[in-house]
Coordinates of C-alpha atoms in Angstrom, one line a residue:
X1 CA 149.5 54.0 99.6
X2 CA 149.9 51.5 102.5
X3 CA 151.7 54.1 104.7
X4 CA 148.9 56.7 103.9
X5 CA 146.2 54.2 104.9
X6 CA 148.2 53.2 108.0
X7 CA 148.3 56.8 109.1
X8 CA 144.6 57.2 108.5
X9 CA 143.7 54.1 110.5
X10 CA 146.0 55.2 113.3
X11 CA 144.5 58.6 113.5
X12 CA 140.9 57.1 113.3
X13 CA 141.7 54.6 116.1
X14 CA 143.4 57.3 118.2
X15 CA 140.3 59.5 118.0
X16 CA 137.9 56.6 118.8
X17 CA 139.7 54.8 121.6
X18 CA 138.6 57.0 124.5
X19 CA 135.0 57.0 123.3
X20 CA 135.1 53.3 122.7
X21 CA 136.4 52.5 126.2
X22 CA 133.8 54.9 127.7
X23 CA 131.0 53.4 125.7
X24 CA 131.8 49.8 126.6
X25 CA 132.4 50.7 130.2
X26 CA 129.1 52.5 130.4
X27 CA 127.1 49.6 128.7
X28 CA 128.7 47.1 131.0
X29 CA 128.9 49.0 134.3
X30 CA 125.4 50.3 134.1
X31 CA 123.5 47.0 134.2
X32 CA 126.2 45.6 136.6
X33 CA 125.6 48.5 139.1
X34 CA 121.9 48.0 138.8
X35 CA 122.3 44.3 139.6
X36 CA 124.5 45.1 142.6
X37 CA 122.0 47.7 143.9
X38 CA 119.1 45.2 143.6
X39 CA 121.1 42.5 145.4
X40 CA 122.1 45.0 148.2
X41 CA 118.4 45.7 148.6
X42 CA 117.6 42.0 148.8
X43 CA 115.6 42.1 145.5
X44 CA 115.7 39.2 143.1
X45 CA 113.8 39.8 139.8
X46 CA 112.4 36.7 138.0
X47 CA 113.0 37.7 134.4
X48 CA 110.9 36.1 131.7
X49 CA 111.9 35.6 128.1
X50 CA 109.6 38.4 127.0
X51 CA 111.3 40.7 129.4
X52 CA 114.7 39.8 128.0
X53 CA 113.5 40.8 124.5
X54 CA 112.7 44.2 125.9
X55 CA 116.2 44.5 127.4
X56 CA 117.6 43.2 124.1
X57 CA 116.0 45.9 122.0
X58 CA 116.9 48.5 124.6
X59 CA 120.5 47.4 124.5
X60 CA 120.5 47.5 120.7
X61 CA 119.1 51.0 120.6
X62 CA 121.5 52.4 123.2
X63 CA 124.6 50.6 121.9
X64 CA 124.0 51.5 118.3
X65 CA 123.5 55.2 119.1
X66 CA 126.7 55.2 121.3
X67 CA 128.9 53.3 119.0
X68 CA 127.8 55.2 115.9
X69 CA 128.4 58.5 117.8
X70 CA 132.0 57.3 118.6
X71 CA 132.6 56.5 115.0
X72 CA 131.1 59.8 113.8
X73 CA 133.3 61.7 116.2
X74 CA 136.4 59.8 114.9
X75 CA 135.3 60.2 111.3
X76 CA 134.7 64.0 111.5
X77 CA 138.1 64.4 113.2
X78 CA 140.1 62.7 110.5
X79 CA 138.2 63.6 107.4
X80 CA 140.5 66.6 106.6
X81 CA 143.5 64.1 106.5
X82 CA 141.5 61.7 104.3
X83 CA 140.6 64.4 101.8
X84 CA 144.3 65.3 101.2
X85 CA 145.8 61.8 100.9
X86 CA 147.5 60.9 97.6
X87 CA 145.2 57.8 97.2
X88 CA 142.2 57.2 94.9
X89 CA 138.9 58.3 96.5
X90 CA 137.3 54.9 96.2
X91 CA 140.1 53.4 98.2
X92 CA 139.9 56.0 101.0
X93 CA 136.2 55.8 101.3
X94 CA 136.3 52.0 101.3
X95 CA 139.0 52.0 104.0
X96 CA 137.0 54.3 106.2
X97 CA 133.9 52.2 105.9
X98 CA 135.9 49.1 106.7
X99 CA 137.5 50.7 109.8
X100 CA 134.1 51.8 111.1
X101 CA 132.6 48.4 110.5
X102 CA 135.4 46.6 112.2
X103 CA 135.4 49.0 115.2
X104 CA 131.6 48.6 115.8
X105 CA 131.8 44.8 115.4
X106 CA 134.7 44.6 117.9
X107 CA 132.8 46.8 120.4
X108 CA 129.7 44.7 120.0
X109 CA 131.5 41.4 120.5
X110 CA 133.4 42.7 123.6
X111 CA 130.2 44.1 125.1
X112 CA 128.2 40.9 124.4
X113 CA 131.1 38.8 125.7
X114 CA 131.0 40.7 129.0
X115 CA 127.2 40.2 129.1
X116 CA 127.7 36.5 128.6
X117 CA 130.2 36.3 131.5
X118 CA 128.2 38.5 133.9
X119 CA 124.6 38.0 133.2
X120 CA 123.6 35.3 130.7
X121 CA 123.5 31.5 130.6
X122 CA 124.8 29.1 127.9
X123 CA 121.5 29.3 125.8
X124 CA 121.6 33.1 125.4
X125 CA 122.1 33.1 121.7
X126 CA 119.3 30.8 120.8
X127 CA 116.7 31.8 123.4
X128 CA 116.7 35.6 123.8
X129 CA 119.8 37.4 122.7
X130 CA 120.6 36.9 119.0
X131 CA 123.9 38.2 117.8
X132 CA 124.6 37.4 114.1
X133 CA 121.5 39.0 112.6
X134 CA 121.9 42.4 114.5
X135 CA 125.6 42.4 113.6
X136 CA 124.9 42.0 109.9
X137 CA 122.2 44.7 110.1
X138 CA 124.4 47.2 111.9
X139 CA 127.1 46.6 109.3
X140 CA 124.6 47.5 106.5
X141 CA 123.4 50.5 108.6
X142 CA 127.0 51.8 108.9
X143 CA 127.5 51.6 105.1
X144 CA 124.2 53.4 104.6
X145 CA 125.3 55.9 107.2
X146 CA 128.6 56.6 105.3
X147 CA 126.6 57.2 102.1
X148 CA 124.3 59.6 103.9
X149 CA 127.3 61.3 105.7
X150 CA 129.2 62.2 102.6
X151 CA 125.9 63.0 100.7
X152 CA 125.1 65.6 103.3
X153 CA 127.6 67.9 101.6
X154 CA 125.1 68.2 98.7
X155 CA 121.7 67.9 100.3
X156 CA 118.4 68.4 98.5
X157 CA 114.8 67.9 99.6
X158 CA 114.5 64.8 97.4
X159 CA 117.6 63.2 98.8
X160 CA 116.5 63.9 102.4
X161 CA 113.1 62.3 101.8
X162 CA 114.8 59.3 100.3
X163 CA 117.2 58.9 103.2
X164 CA 114.4 59.1 105.8
X165 CA 112.3 56.6 103.8
X166 CA 115.3 54.3 103.5
X167 CA 116.1 54.4 107.3
X168 CA 112.4 53.8 108.2
X169 CA 112.2 50.8 105.8
X170 CA 115.4 49.3 107.1
X171 CA 114.3 49.4 110.7
X172 CA 110.8 48.1 109.7
X173 CA 112.5 45.2 108.0
X174 CA 114.8 44.6 111.0
X175 CA 111.9 44.5 113.5
X176 CA 109.9 42.2 111.2
X177 CA 112.7 39.6 111.6
X178 CA 111.5 39.1 115.2
X179 CA 107.9 38.6 114.0
X180 CA 108.1 36.1 111.2
X181 CA 104.4 35.1 111.8
X182 CA 103.1 38.6 111.9
X183 CA 103.1 41.4 114.4
X184 CA 100.1 39.9 116.2
X185 CA 102.0 36.6 116.8
X186 CA 104.5 35.9 119.5
X187 CA 108.0 37.5 119.3
X188 CA 110.8 35.1 118.5
X189 CA 114.6 35.6 118.4
X190 CA 116.3 36.3 115.1
X191 CA 118.7 33.4 115.7
X192 CA 119.0 32.1 112.2
X193 CA 119.8 34.3 109.2
X194 CA 118.3 32.9 106.1
X195 CA 119.9 33.0 102.7
X196 CA 117.4 35.6 101.3
X197 CA 118.0 37.8 104.4
X198 CA 121.7 37.6 103.9
X199 CA 121.4 38.4 100.2
X200 CA 119.1 41.3 100.9
X201 CA 121.6 42.8 103.4
X202 CA 124.5 42.3 101.1
X203 CA 122.7 44.0 98.1
X204 CA 121.9 47.0 100.3
X205 CA 125.4 47.1 101.6
X206 CA 127.0 47.0 98.1
X207 CA 124.6 49.7 96.8
X208 CA 125.4 51.9 99.9
X209 CA 129.1 51.3 99.4
X210 CA 128.9 52.3 95.7
X211 CA 126.9 55.5 96.4
X212 CA 129.1 56.3 99.4
X213 CA 132.3 56.2 97.3
X214 CA 130.7 58.4 94.6
X215 CA 129.6 60.9 97.2
X216 CA 133.1 61.0 98.8
X217 CA 134.7 61.5 95.4
X218 CA 132.4 64.5 94.8
X219 CA 133.2 66.0 98.1
X220 CA 136.9 65.5 97.5
X221 CA 136.8 67.1 94.1
X222 CA 134.8 70.1 95.4
X223 CA 131.7 69.6 93.2
X224 CA 129.3 68.6 96.0
X225 CA 126.9 71.6 96.4
X226 CA 123.4 71.8 97.9
X227 CA 120.4 72.3 95.6
X228 CA 119.2 75.9 95.1
X229 CA 116.0 75.2 97.1
X230 CA 118.1 73.8 100.0
X231 CA 120.4 76.9 99.9
X232 CA 117.4 79.2 100.1
X233 CA 116.0 77.2 103.0
X234 CA 119.4 77.5 104.8
X235 CA 119.2 81.3 104.5
X236 CA 115.8 81.3 106.1
X237 CA 116.8 78.9 108.8
X238 CA 120.0 80.8 109.7
X239 CA 118.0 84.0 110.0
X240 CA 115.6 82.2 112.3
X241 CA 118.3 80.8 114.5
X242 CA 120.5 83.8 114.8
X243 CA 117.7 86.4 114.7
X244 CA 119.9 88.4 112.3
X245 CA 117.0 90.2 110.7
X246 CA 118.1 93.7 109.3
X247 CA 116.4 96.6 111.1
X248 CA 114.8 99.3 109.1
X249 CA 116.3 102.1 111.3
X250 CA 119.6 101.4 113.0
X251 CA 119.7 102.4 116.6
X252 CA 123.0 103.1 118.4
X253 CA 123.6 100.6 121.2
X254 CA 125.8 100.6 124.3
X255 CA 128.8 98.3 124.5
X256 CA 127.1 95.9 126.9
X257 CA 123.9 95.8 124.8
X258 CA 125.9 95.1 121.7
X259 CA 127.7 92.3 123.3
X260 CA 124.5 90.9 124.7
X261 CA 122.9 90.9 121.2
X262 CA 126.0 89.3 119.6
X263 CA 126.2 86.5 122.2
X264 CA 122.5 85.9 122.0
X265 CA 122.5 85.5 118.2
X266 CA 125.7 83.4 118.4
X267 CA 124.5 80.7 120.8
X268 CA 121.5 81.5 123.0
X269 CA 118.9 82.1 120.2
X270 CA 119.7 78.7 118.7
X271 CA 119.4 77.0 122.1
X272 CA 116.0 78.5 122.7
X273 CA 114.8 77.4 119.2
X274 CA 116.1 73.9 119.5
X275 CA 115.5 73.3 123.2
X276 CA 112.3 75.2 123.5
X277 CA 110.4 74.7 120.2
X278 CA 111.5 71.2 119.5
X279 CA 110.7 69.9 123.0
X280 CA 107.4 71.9 123.1
X281 CA 106.4 69.9 120.0
X282 CA 107.7 66.7 121.6
X283 CA 105.7 67.3 124.8
X284 CA 102.6 67.9 122.9
X285 CA 103.0 64.9 120.6
X286 CA 103.9 62.5 123.5
X287 CA 101.1 63.7 125.7
X288 CA 98.4 63.4 123.1
X289 CA 99.6 60.0 121.7
X290 CA 100.2 58.4 125.1
X291 CA 97.2 59.7 127.1
X292 CA 95.5 56.4 126.9
X293 CA 98.5 54.9 128.7
X294 CA 98.0 57.2 131.7
X295 CA 94.4 56.0 132.3
X296 CA 90.9 56.8 131.3
X297 CA 90.3 59.4 134.1
X298 CA 91.2 63.0 133.5
X299 CA 93.1 63.2 136.8
X300 CA 95.4 60.4 135.8
X301 CA 96.0 62.0 132.4
X302 CA 96.8 65.4 134.0
X303 CA 99.3 63.8 136.3
X304 CA 100.9 61.9 133.4
X305 CA 101.1 65.1 131.3
X306 CA 103.0 67.1 134.0
X307 CA 105.4 64.2 134.6
X308 CA 106.2 63.9 130.9
X309 CA 106.7 67.6 130.7
X310 CA 109.1 67.5 133.6
X311 CA 111.1 64.7 132.1
X312 CA 111.4 66.5 128.7
X313 CA 112.3 69.7 130.5
X314 CA 115.3 68.0 132.1
X315 CA 116.4 66.5 128.7
X316 CA 116.0 70.0 127.1
X317 CA 118.1 71.4 129.9
X318 CA 121.0 69.2 128.9
X319 CA 120.7 70.3 125.2
X320 CA 120.4 74.0 126.1
X321 CA 123.4 73.8 128.4
X322 CA 125.5 72.1 125.7
X323 CA 124.6 74.7 123.1
X324 CA 125.1 77.7 125.3
X325 CA 128.2 76.2 127.0
X326 CA 130.0 75.4 123.9
X327 CA 129.1 78.7 122.3
X328 CA 131.8 80.8 124.1
X329 CA 134.8 78.8 122.9
X330 CA 136.4 78.7 119.5
X331 CA 136.8 75.5 117.5
X332 CA 138.9 73.0 119.4
X333 CA 138.4 74.9 122.6
X334 CA 141.9 76.5 122.3
X335 CA 140.6 80.0 123.2
X336 CA 137.5 82.0 123.8
X337 CA 135.8 83.4 120.7
X338 CA 137.5 86.6 119.7
X339 CA 134.5 88.9 119.7
X340 CA 133.8 87.8 123.3
X341 CA 137.4 87.8 124.7
X342 CA 138.2 91.2 123.1
X343 CA 135.0 93.0 124.0
X344 CA 135.7 96.4 125.6
X345 CA 134.0 95.5 128.9
X346 CA 135.4 94.7 132.4
X347 CA 135.2 91.2 133.6
X348 CA 132.3 91.9 135.9
X349 CA 130.2 93.5 133.2
X350 CA 131.2 90.8 130.7
X351 CA 130.2 88.1 133.2
X352 CA 126.9 89.7 134.0
X353 CA 126.0 90.2 130.3
X354 CA 126.5 86.5 129.5
X355 CA 124.9 85.4 132.8
X356 CA 121.7 87.4 132.0
X357 CA 121.6 86.0 128.5
X358 CA 121.7 82.5 130.0
X359 CA 118.8 83.3 132.4
X360 CA 116.8 84.7 129.5
X361 CA 117.4 81.6 127.5
X362 CA 116.3 79.4 130.4
X363 CA 113.1 81.3 131.0
X364 CA 112.1 81.3 127.3
X365 CA 112.8 77.6 127.0
X366 CA 110.8 76.7 130.0
X367 CA 107.9 79.0 128.9
X368 CA 107.9 77.2 125.5
X369 CA 107.9 73.7 127.1
X370 CA 105.1 74.8 129.5
X371 CA 103.2 76.0 126.4
X372 CA 103.4 72.4 125.1
X373 CA 101.7 71.3 128.3
X374 CA 99.0 73.9 128.0
X375 CA 98.4 72.9 124.4
X376 CA 98.2 69.3 125.6
X377 CA 95.3 70.2 127.8
X378 CA 93.7 72.1 125.0
X379 CA 94.1 69.1 122.7
X380 CA 92.4 66.8 125.1
X381 CA 89.5 69.2 125.4
X382 CA 89.3 69.4 121.6
X383 CA 89.4 65.6 121.1
X384 CA 87.1 64.7 124.0
X385 CA 84.9 67.8 124.2
X386 CA 84.5 70.3 127.0
X387 CA 82.3 67.9 129.0
X388 CA 85.4 65.9 130.0
X389 CA 86.1 68.6 132.6
X390 CA 82.9 67.7 134.4
X391 CA 84.4 64.4 135.4
X392 CA 86.5 63.4 138.3
X393 CA 89.0 66.3 138.1
X394 CA 89.5 68.2 141.4
X395 CA 90.5 71.7 140.3
X396 CA 92.2 72.5 143.6
X397 CA 94.2 69.3 143.4
X398 CA 95.0 70.0 139.7
X399 CA 96.3 73.5 140.6
X400 CA 98.4 72.1 143.5
X401 CA 99.8 69.4 141.3
X402 CA 100.7 71.8 138.5
X403 CA 102.4 74.2 140.9
X404 CA 104.3 71.4 142.6
X405 CA 105.7 69.9 139.4
X406 CA 106.4 73.4 138.0
X407 CA 108.6 74.2 141.0
X408 CA 110.4 70.9 140.6
X409 CA 110.8 71.5 136.9
X410 CA 112.2 75.0 137.3
X411 CA 114.6 74.0 140.1
X412 CA 115.8 70.9 138.2
X413 CA 116.1 72.8 134.9
X414 CA 118.2 75.6 136.5
X415 CA 120.5 73.2 138.4
X416 CA 121.2 71.2 135.3
X417 CA 121.7 74.2 132.9
X418 CA 123.6 76.5 135.2
X419 CA 126.0 74.0 136.7
X420 CA 126.7 72.4 133.3
X421 CA 127.4 75.8 131.8
X422 CA 129.7 76.7 134.7
X423 CA 131.8 73.7 133.7
X424 CA 131.6 74.2 129.9
X425 CA 132.4 77.9 130.1
X426 CA 135.8 77.1 131.4
X427 CA 136.7 76.1 127.8
X428 CA 139.1 73.4 128.9
X429 CA 138.6 69.9 127.7
X430 CA 140.7 68.3 130.4
X431 CA 138.5 70.0 133.0
X432 CA 135.4 68.4 131.4
X433 CA 136.9 64.9 131.5
X434 CA 138.1 65.5 135.1
X435 CA 134.5 66.3 136.2
X436 CA 133.1 63.3 134.4
X437 CA 135.8 61.1 135.9
X438 CA 135.2 62.4 139.4
X439 CA 131.5 61.8 139.0
X440 CA 131.8 58.2 137.7
X441 CA 134.8 57.5 139.9
X442 CA 133.0 58.7 143.1
X443 CA 129.9 56.7 142.2
X444 CA 131.9 53.5 141.6
X445 CA 133.9 54.0 144.8
X446 CA 130.6 54.5 146.7
X447 CA 129.1 51.3 145.2
X448 CA 132.3 49.4 145.9
X449 CA 132.5 50.5 149.6
X450 CA 128.8 49.8 150.0
X451 CA 129.2 46.3 148.6
X452 CA 132.1 45.5 150.8
X453 CA 130.5 46.8 153.9
X454 CA 127.3 45.0 153.1
X455 CA 129.2 41.8 152.6
X456 CA 131.3 41.9 155.8
X457 CA 129.3 44.0 158.2
X458 CA 125.7 43.4 157.2
X459 CA 124.7 42.1 160.6
X460 CA 126.8 44.5 162.5
X461 CA 125.8 48.0 163.6
X462 CA 129.0 49.3 162.1
X463 CA 127.5 48.7 158.7
X464 CA 125.0 51.5 159.2
X465 CA 127.7 54.0 160.2
X466 CA 130.0 53.0 157.3
X467 CA 127.1 53.3 154.8
X468 CA 125.9 56.6 156.3
X469 CA 129.5 58.0 156.4
X470 CA 130.2 57.1 152.8
X471 CA 126.8 58.5 151.7
X472 CA 127.3 61.8 153.5
X473 CA 130.6 62.4 151.8
X474 CA 128.9 63.7 148.7
X475 CA 126.8 66.5 150.3
X476 CA 129.7 67.7 152.3
X477 CA 131.9 67.9 149.2
X478 CA 129.2 69.8 147.3
X479 CA 128.6 72.3 150.1
X480 CA 132.3 72.7 150.7
X481 CA 133.1 73.2 147.0
X482 CA 130.4 75.8 146.8
X483 CA 131.7 77.7 149.8
X484 CA 135.2 77.6 148.4
X485 CA 133.9 78.9 145.0
X486 CA 132.2 81.9 146.8
X487 CA 135.3 82.6 148.8
X488 CA 137.6 82.6 145.7
X489 CA 135.1 84.6 143.6
X490 CA 134.9 87.3 146.4
X491 CA 138.7 87.4 146.8
X492 CA 139.1 87.9 143.0
X493 CA 136.3 90.5 143.1
X494 CA 134.1 88.6 140.7
X495 CA 131.1 89.0 143.0
X496 CA 130.1 91.5 145.7
X497 CA 129.8 90.7 149.4
X498 CA 126.1 91.4 149.2
X499 CA 125.7 88.7 146.6
X500 CA 127.4 86.1 148.8
X501 CA 125.3 87.2 151.9
X502 CA 122.0 87.1 150.0
X503 CA 122.8 83.7 148.5
X504 CA 123.8 82.3 151.9
X505 CA 120.7 83.6 153.6
X506 CA 118.4 82.2 150.9
X507 CA 120.2 78.9 151.0
X508 CA 119.9 78.6 154.8
X509 CA 116.3 79.6 155.0
X510 CA 115.2 77.3 152.1
X511 CA 117.2 74.4 153.6
X512 CA 115.7 74.8 157.1
X513 CA 112.1 75.1 155.7
X514 CA 112.5 72.2 153.3
X515 CA 114.0 70.0 156.0
X516 CA 111.3 70.9 158.5
X517 CA 108.4 70.1 156.2
X518 CA 110.1 67.1 154.5
X519 CA 111.5 65.4 157.5
X520 CA 109.7 66.7 160.6
X521 CA 110.6 63.6 162.7
X522 CA 114.2 62.4 162.8
X523 CA 113.2 58.9 163.9
X524 CA 114.9 57.0 161.1
X525 CA 118.4 57.1 159.7
X526 CA 116.9 57.9 156.3
X527 CA 115.5 61.2 157.7
X528 CA 118.9 62.1 159.2
X529 CA 120.6 61.5 155.9
X530 CA 117.9 63.5 154.1
X531 CA 118.6 66.6 156.1
X532 CA 122.1 66.6 154.8
X533 CA 121.2 65.9 151.1
X534 CA 118.5 68.6 150.9
X535 CA 121.0 71.5 151.7
X536 CA 123.5 69.9 149.2
X537 CA 120.8 69.9 146.5
X538 CA 119.7 73.4 147.2
X539 CA 123.2 74.8 147.3
X540 CA 123.5 73.8 143.6
X541 CA 120.9 76.5 142.9
X542 CA 123.2 79.3 144.2
X543 CA 126.5 77.7 143.2
X544 CA 126.5 79.1 139.6
X545 CA 126.4 82.7 140.9
X546 CA 130.0 82.2 141.9
X547 CA 131.3 79.4 139.6
X548 CA 130.1 81.0 136.3
X549 CA 132.0 84.3 136.9
X550 CA 135.1 82.3 137.8
X551 CA 134.8 80.1 134.7
X552 CA 134.3 83.0 132.3
X553 CA 137.3 84.9 133.8
X554 CA 139.4 81.7 133.6
X555 CA 138.5 81.2 130.0
X556 CA 138.9 84.8 129.0
X557 CA 142.4 85.3 130.4
X558 CA 143.9 81.9 129.5

């Protein structure tokens, strides 16, 4: 039994180590880089204790999400091994819970220790950054998470309602620890855990452990099944996601159309439903609930609505890119999905089919999110009455604002989705990590060189040249990489010469016009740097027309 648990722990730690290092590095390097940037700019923020509580809650939220995601990734990776071990179910489930709790506590202690060395004073625990209470709470939350994770194999509407209620009550209880005198009173740190608080957390932990071991035993024995009502809901939901609704009269389709429909049902339809519908509802809810924060005038609310819509569109772009990008590769990314790789189409027809599906998904998602913006305006009119439009709103300014932010949203959405998909459609995990490492490594190198040059050459004119040279490396790399991609794609006959010529002309004309109107006078070094960054940003719009065909061909013929 000891050897089996040792193998399980080793496999769990092996799967979690990269994510754990990346998580701690991100949580520490992010605030550190922000501090370096502010010091380089000569800024010195005077933080108050209330501000530190805001940072404390932000850290707790971000760190808990990241650390729990690392544990979930490791847990899902080794659950097949755990289900087949010749060990009692209660022992395996308890061991997994213990490994997860220890991992999260160690990561929290390492991160908080780094914060103490880099940012905090000796009174941090008592004044503004409590540690013991949040650690006990996250321990209880992990055990509850294990119970929910294994119970997800046998869901029902009653259990889901209970889980949601339990999580909401737990977080309400946790927030109330910082307001012992009521929510109207001043916030205080949860520095001292009382006996009743400790007993409450332990009772919930024991109950979650017991239910989690029972749920794991049911999963292991194969008797964990969803309720009939939940199974019927799954049938309806899968039909909605895939669009697999039987047609009354079958129509013969061409090979390319058949592939387009299969690929759309497999990944694109789901991306539109989740990225479009979900974020349309989010835009509508956030706009209507936060309109008082934007100001009392309608013009301020309109500007706030379009900014919120743009931010949610960029978040939706990441979700859509992940869903569509991961949809072409089989489990484990060992190969392209068989129905795609073996489709009776040439590479150019195959690439064009998937490319147009991606464009269709982007357009539908953006239209749904913009529908949320329009519904926000309709909701304001419904809540305030039509006389609100007789106020301070300038219709010409409103139309110009909407057009401007819509253009920004469309360009940003396309850049994020298309370039992420061009990486994900390669189907190679090492390539993903290489791109992530190049990005963070280049950013860290830039910050380090900027810090060194600022320290030694701040008063010298050579500082400006060093800083500008380092800063201009990025746009030259982006433009050079795009040109190389077009050359390789043309040599491999993945694109036509007309495609490269049209893309080049559009890029040159848009870059010249944007630089002319954005930086008409090159009197400052910022303007000179700007005329290099604008073409680099615009070249990302046309880069996917060469990189996506290369990625698909590379993945299809591995």
